[in-house]
mmCIF file of C-alpha atoms in Angstrom:
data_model
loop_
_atom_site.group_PDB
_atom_site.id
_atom_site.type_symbol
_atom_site.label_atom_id
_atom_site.label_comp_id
_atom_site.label_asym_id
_atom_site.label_seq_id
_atom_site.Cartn_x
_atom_site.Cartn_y
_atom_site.Cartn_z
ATOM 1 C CA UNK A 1 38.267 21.302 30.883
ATOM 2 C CA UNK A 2 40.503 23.999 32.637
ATOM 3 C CA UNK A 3 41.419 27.051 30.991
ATOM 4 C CA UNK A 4 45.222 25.810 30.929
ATOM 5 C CA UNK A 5 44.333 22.344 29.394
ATOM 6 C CA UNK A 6 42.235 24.384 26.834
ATOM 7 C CA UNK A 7 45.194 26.578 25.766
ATOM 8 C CA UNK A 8 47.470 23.161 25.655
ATOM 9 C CA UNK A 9 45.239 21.265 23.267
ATOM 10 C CA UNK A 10 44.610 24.611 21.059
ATOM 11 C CA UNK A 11 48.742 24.677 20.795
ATOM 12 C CA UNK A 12 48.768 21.232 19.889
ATOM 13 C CA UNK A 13 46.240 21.836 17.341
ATOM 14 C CA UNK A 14 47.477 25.185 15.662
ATOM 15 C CA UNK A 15 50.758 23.030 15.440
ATOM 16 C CA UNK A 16 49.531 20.355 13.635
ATOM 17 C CA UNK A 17 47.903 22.076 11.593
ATOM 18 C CA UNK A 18 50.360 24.181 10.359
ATOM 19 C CA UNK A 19 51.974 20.930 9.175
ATOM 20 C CA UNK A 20 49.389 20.729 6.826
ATOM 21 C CA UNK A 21 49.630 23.961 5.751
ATOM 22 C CA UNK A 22 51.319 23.967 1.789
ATOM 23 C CA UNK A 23 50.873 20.285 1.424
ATOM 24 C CA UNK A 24 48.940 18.715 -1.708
ATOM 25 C CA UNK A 25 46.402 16.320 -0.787
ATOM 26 C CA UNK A 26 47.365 13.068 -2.130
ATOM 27 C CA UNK A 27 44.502 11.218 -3.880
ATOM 28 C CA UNK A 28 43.265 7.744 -2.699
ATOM 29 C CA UNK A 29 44.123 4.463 -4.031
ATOM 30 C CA UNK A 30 41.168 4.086 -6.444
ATOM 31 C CA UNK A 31 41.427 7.561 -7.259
ATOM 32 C CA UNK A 32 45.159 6.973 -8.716
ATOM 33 C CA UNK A 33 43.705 4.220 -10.308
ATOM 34 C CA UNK A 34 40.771 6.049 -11.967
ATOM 35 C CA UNK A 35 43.663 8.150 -13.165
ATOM 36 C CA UNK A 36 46.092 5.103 -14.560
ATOM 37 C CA UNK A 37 42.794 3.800 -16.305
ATOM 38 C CA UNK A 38 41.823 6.962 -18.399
ATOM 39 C CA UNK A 39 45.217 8.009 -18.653
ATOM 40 C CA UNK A 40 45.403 4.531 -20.629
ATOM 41 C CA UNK A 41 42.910 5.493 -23.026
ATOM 42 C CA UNK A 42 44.342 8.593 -24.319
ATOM 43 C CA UNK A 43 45.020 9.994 -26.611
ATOM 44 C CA UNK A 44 41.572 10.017 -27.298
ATOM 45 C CA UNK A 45 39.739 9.519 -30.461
ATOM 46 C CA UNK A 46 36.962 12.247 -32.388
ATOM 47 C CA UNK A 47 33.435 11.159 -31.723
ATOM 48 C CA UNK A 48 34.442 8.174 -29.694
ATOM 49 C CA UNK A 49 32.156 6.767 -27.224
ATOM 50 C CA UNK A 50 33.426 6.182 -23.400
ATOM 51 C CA UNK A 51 32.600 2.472 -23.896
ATOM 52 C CA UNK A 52 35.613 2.531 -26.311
ATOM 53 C CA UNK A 53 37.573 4.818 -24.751
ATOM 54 C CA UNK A 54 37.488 2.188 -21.677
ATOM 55 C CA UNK A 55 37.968 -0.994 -23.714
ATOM 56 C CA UNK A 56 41.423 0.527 -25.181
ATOM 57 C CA UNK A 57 42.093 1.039 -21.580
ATOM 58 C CA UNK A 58 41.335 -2.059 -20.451
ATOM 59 C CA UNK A 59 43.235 -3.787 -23.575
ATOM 60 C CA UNK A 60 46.366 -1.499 -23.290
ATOM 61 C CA UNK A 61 46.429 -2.476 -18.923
ATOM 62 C CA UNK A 62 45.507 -6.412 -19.287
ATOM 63 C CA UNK A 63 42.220 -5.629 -17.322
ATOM 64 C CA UNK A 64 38.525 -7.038 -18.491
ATOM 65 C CA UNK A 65 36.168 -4.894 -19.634
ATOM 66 C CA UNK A 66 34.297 -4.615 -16.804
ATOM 67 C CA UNK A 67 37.019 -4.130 -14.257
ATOM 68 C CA UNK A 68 38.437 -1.191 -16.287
ATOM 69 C CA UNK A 69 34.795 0.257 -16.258
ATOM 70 C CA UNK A 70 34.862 -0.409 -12.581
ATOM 71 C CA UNK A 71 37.821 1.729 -11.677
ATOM 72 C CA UNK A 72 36.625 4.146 -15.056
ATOM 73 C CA UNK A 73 33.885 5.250 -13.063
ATOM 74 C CA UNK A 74 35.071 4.935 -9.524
ATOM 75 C CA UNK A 75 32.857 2.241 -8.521
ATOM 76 C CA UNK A 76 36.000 -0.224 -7.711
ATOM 77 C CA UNK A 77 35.045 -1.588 -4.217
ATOM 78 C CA UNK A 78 38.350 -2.491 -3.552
ATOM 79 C CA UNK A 79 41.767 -2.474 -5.216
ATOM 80 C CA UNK A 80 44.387 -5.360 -4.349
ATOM 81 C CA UNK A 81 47.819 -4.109 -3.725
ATOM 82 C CA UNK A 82 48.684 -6.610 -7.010
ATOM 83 C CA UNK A 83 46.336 -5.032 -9.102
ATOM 84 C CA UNK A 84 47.419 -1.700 -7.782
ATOM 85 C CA UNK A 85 51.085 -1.983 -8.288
ATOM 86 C CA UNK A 86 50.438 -3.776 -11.625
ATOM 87 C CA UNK A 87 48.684 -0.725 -12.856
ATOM 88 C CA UNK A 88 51.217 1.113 -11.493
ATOM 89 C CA UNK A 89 53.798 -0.159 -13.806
ATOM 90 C CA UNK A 90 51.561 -0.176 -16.624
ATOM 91 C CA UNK A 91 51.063 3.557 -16.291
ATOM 92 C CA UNK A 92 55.369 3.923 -16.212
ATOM 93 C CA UNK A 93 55.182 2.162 -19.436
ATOM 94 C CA UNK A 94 52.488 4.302 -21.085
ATOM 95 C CA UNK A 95 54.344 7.240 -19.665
ATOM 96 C CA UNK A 96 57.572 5.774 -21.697
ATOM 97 C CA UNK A 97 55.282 5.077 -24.781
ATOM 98 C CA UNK A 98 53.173 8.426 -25.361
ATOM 99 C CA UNK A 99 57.180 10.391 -24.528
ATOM 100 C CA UNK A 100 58.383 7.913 -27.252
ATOM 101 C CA UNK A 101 56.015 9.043 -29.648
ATOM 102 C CA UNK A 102 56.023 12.367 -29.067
ATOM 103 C CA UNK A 103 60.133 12.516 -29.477
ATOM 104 C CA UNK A 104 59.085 10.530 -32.968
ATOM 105 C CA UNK A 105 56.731 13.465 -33.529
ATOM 106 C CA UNK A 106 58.840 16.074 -32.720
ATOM 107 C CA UNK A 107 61.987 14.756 -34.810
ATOM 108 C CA UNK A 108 59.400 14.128 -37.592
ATOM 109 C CA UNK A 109 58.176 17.719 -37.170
ATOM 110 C CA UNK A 110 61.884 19.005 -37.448
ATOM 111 C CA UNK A 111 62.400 17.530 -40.278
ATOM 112 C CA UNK A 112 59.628 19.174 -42.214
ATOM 113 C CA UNK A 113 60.739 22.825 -40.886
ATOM 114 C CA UNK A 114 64.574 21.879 -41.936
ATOM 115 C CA UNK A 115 63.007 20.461 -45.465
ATOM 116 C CA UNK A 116 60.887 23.484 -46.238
ATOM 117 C CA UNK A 117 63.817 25.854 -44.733
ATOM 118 C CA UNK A 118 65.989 24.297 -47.514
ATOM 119 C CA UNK A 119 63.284 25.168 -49.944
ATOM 120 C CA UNK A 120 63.552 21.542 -50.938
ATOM 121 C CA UNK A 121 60.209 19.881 -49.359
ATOM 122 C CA UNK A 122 57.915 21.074 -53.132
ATOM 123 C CA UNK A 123 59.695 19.667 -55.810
ATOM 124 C CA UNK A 124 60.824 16.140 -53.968
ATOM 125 C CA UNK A 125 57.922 14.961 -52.113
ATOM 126 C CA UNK A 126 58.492 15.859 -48.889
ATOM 127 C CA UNK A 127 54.489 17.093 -48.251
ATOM 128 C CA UNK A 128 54.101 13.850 -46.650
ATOM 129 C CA UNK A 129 57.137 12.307 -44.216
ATOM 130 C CA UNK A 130 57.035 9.089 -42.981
ATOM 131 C CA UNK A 131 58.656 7.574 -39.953
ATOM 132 C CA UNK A 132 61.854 7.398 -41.010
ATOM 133 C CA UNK A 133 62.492 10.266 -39.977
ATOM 134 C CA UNK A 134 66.571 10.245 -39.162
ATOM 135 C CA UNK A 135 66.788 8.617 -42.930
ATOM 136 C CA UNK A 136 64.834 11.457 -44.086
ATOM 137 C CA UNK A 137 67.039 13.885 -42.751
ATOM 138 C CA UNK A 138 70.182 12.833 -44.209
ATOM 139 C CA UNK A 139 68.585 12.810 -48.163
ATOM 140 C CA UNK A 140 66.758 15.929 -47.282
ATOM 141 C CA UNK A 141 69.846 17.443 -46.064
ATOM 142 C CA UNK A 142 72.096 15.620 -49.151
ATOM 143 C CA UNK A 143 69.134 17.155 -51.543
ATOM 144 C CA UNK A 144 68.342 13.740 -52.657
ATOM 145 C CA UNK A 145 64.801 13.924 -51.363
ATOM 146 C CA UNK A 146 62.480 12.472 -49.141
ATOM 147 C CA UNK A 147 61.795 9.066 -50.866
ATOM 148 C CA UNK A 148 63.459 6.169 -49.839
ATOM 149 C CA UNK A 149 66.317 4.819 -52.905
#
C-alpha cells in the first residue's frame, strides 16, 4: 500500500469512527427480549425462587414455561420476528400496568398524608386505606371517615 492510499483509508476510518463516537450500543434482539421477559416478572417477590419468578413471566407474556426460561437465561437460539414483536407489545402493556399501579399507589399514598394532615386518620379508621382511594378522599376531606356508608 502507498503512503497516500494509507493516509486515505486512515481518513476514512477516523471518520467513521467518530460517528460512533456518543452513541449507545443498542442491545441485540434476544437481549431485548431477555429484558421484556424479566421485566415481566417484576415486581419481584421475598424469597422467591427464579423458577417462579420465570413462570409469572411466562404466564403474564402467553409464553410456555420453557420458552420464557429460554429467553430468561439467554439461551433462545432464535427469536421470530412474531414472537419478537408480540413481546414487544406485551412489554407496552406491562409498562401501562406497573404506571397504573403506581398512580393507584401514589393517589392512595396522598390520601393518607391529607388524612393524617387533617388529624382525622386515628379516631376514623383511616390506618388502613383501601383502593378506593378518590371515595376516600371526599369522606376524609367531608370528616365522615374512611369507611365506606
Amino acid at each position: 500500500m502507498t503512503a497516500e492510499a494509507f493516509e486515505v483509508s486512515n481518513k476514512v476510518f477516523q471518520r467513521s469512527n467518530k460517528s460512533f463516537e456518543g452513541a449507545e450500543m443498542s442491545c441485540t434482539v434476544p437481549e431485548e427480549i431477555q429484558q421484556i421477559v424479566r421485566q415481566a416478572a417484576e415486581p419481584s417477590q421475598a424469597g422467591e425462587s427464579v423458577k417462579a419468578a420465570i413462570g409469572r413471566a411466562a404466564r403474564s407474556l402467553g409464553l410456555s414455561y420453557s420458552r420464557a426460561r429460554a429467553h430468561w437465561y439467554g439461551l433462545a437460539r432464535m427469536v421470530p420476528a412474531e414472537e419478537a414483536d408480540a413481546l414487544r407489545r406485551a412489554r407496552i402493556q406491562l409498562i401501562r400496568e406497573r404506571a397504573a399501579r403506581l398512580r393507584a399507589e401514589l393517589l392512595a399514598l396522598e390520601i393518607k398524608e391529607r388524612a393524617h394532615e387533617l388529624g382525622l386518620a386515628e379516631g376514623i379508621g383511616c390506618s388502613r386505606l383501601d383502593g378506593n382511594a378518590p371515595d376516600q378522599l371526599g369522606r376524609v376531606v367531608s370528616g365522615e371517615g374512611c369507611r365506606a356508608a
